[in-house]
Amino acid sequence: MNRLGIAAGLTIGILGGGVAAATMTSGPDFRGLFISINLPWMSPPAVADVGHGETQTEHSASKPQAENHDAHAEPYQGGGHDDEDGNVRMASEQVASSKIDVRPAGAGLIRKRLRVPGTIIPDRNRVGRVPSKVVGTVVELKKRLGDHVSAGEVIAILDSREVADAKSEYIAALVNFRLQDTLYQREKTLFEKQVSSEQRLLRAEATYQETLVRRDVARQKLSALGVSEDAVARLSDAKQSATALERYEIKAPIGGRIVEQLVDIGTPMGGEGQAHELYAITDLARVWVELTVSTQDLPQIREGQRLTIEASGVPRTTDGEIIFTSPMLNQDTRSARVVASVDNQEGVWRPGSFVTAEVMVGDTKADVAIPKTAIQNIKGQSRVFVRTNEGFEVRPVTVGHDDGKSVAITSGLKAGEFVAIANTFLLKAELGKSEAEHDH
């Protein structure tokens, strides 16, 4: 113990002298020498222990934090609606309840279509004008504007002196014919019994033939005026032949709807400067579409091609067929007149309406084709939803030709793979929702 104390005292003394010398001497070498002296046994042992303890504490604290982050991420990936690749996870029950139709991709035909403008016009074979063939006055209109009529239906009645004269002439010819027929038959009987001469028989036969011709001429005149066979038959009845001779019935030439009423009751008809038509009737069960096709597109158009028409504000489309292609060009527009016939049973297409027609001008075979409804634009890229066991894989694809209904897939999808083709906007919405939650 004494030796240790003496050693310690000497050491302190030596150090004290060094410090004093360093204080008195201003040389950098002494300061550097003093600073470089390391006395490890004078350092408190607790410093190393504390430093080591702090290191352990930081490590043990950081490790649980990493584990907690992983624990938070795993439930999100396993129980959410999308994974790291952006695919949508959805149970089969949810797919069925959302009415997401899934079909296999396969080979198909992509129809090439040419879009051209057009105008609806009435079918000229279904338009009827109702004229008056006689001079007279309108006394009754049985139909009004907008009414539906049938072919042969009486729609108006006129009073006409011209008709009355023609009927009177026919009645007179008919009465004279009946008389001469009776006389001829009598003379023929007397001649057979050798009571009358042959000359009387020949004279009676000639008179009979003359009255027969007059009767037939009078009847043809009535037919030319438009008097019906029923009316002529009534004139043959002696009890009714002299009644209402001036009455003239006008019948509908075709069935359809009255789209124009051109006269009123009391309107004079048929004379110079007078009206000549009573009604205009149109059957709009079928209509025409007059298309304007440029000379550049004309080689693709031919009669018999199918087309589809549509118009803004009309919630449906209608198919039709091209029935006429003009061999001549319009000198002003340098375009050809093309006419198509389309069905219009429901009266959707009104004459005068502007439409757009898609003419099917050719077919292109595609190894992989899917409905256009299966394509969704996500982040500026065309993508489809391919069915998987967990839900749907969002896959980018390259699209080729499309005809408005089907689209060709040139890459990104194989034939036989099942893709969603209906209500795909629900999958797109679910994908966007899940990505937003993931970014948050």
PDB file of C-alpha atoms in Angstrom, residues 9 50 71 78 98 121 123 195 197 215 223 236 247 254 263 269 305 308 310 324 416-417 423:
ATOM      1  CA  GLY A   9       2.577  10.588  -5.713  1.00  0.00           C
ATOM      2  CA  VAL A  50     -23.037   2.849 -21.173  1.00  0.00           C
ATOM      3  CA  ALA A  71     -47.450  -6.898 -39.638  1.00  0.00           C
ATOM      4  CA  GLY A  78     -53.960 -10.530 -48.104  1.00  0.00           C
ATOM      5  CA  SER A  98     -72.123  -7.675 -59.751  1.00  0.00           C
ATOM      6  CA  ILE A 121     -87.036   9.908 -96.861  1.00  0.00           C
ATOM      7  CA  ASP A 123     -90.238   4.855 -99.476  1.00  0.00           C
ATOM      8  CA  VAL A 195    -143.137 -18.090-137.904  1.00  0.00           C
ATOM      9  CA  SER A 197    -138.478 -14.537-141.458  1.00  0.00           C
ATOM     10  CA  ARG A 215    -123.683  -0.721-122.666  1.00  0.00           C
ATOM     11  CA  SER A 223    -114.538   2.655-114.706  1.00  0.00           C
ATOM     12  CA  SER A 236    -128.002  -2.514-112.471  1.00  0.00           C
ATOM     13  CA  ARG A 247    -122.416  10.670-105.445  1.00  0.00           C
ATOM     14  CA  ILE A 254    -102.757   2.228-100.438  1.00  0.00           C
ATOM     15  CA  VAL A 263    -109.007  20.121 -99.141  1.00  0.00           C
ATOM     16  CA  MET A 269    -112.306  19.739-107.437  1.00  0.00           C
ATOM     17  CA  GLN A 305     -74.617  -4.507 -98.645  1.00  0.00           C
ATOM     18  CA  THR A 308     -76.775   0.172 -89.615  1.00  0.00           C
ATOM     19  CA  GLU A 310     -78.135   5.741 -85.900  1.00  0.00           C
ATOM     20  CA  PHE A 324     -79.758   1.387-105.302  1.00  0.00           C
ATOM     21  CA  GLY A 416     -59.073 -19.315 -74.597  1.00  0.00           C
ATOM     22  CA  GLU A 417     -58.318 -16.955 -71.715  1.00  0.00           C
ATOM     23  CA  ASN A 423     -69.804  -4.288 -66.280  1.00  0.00           C
TER      24      ASN A 423
END
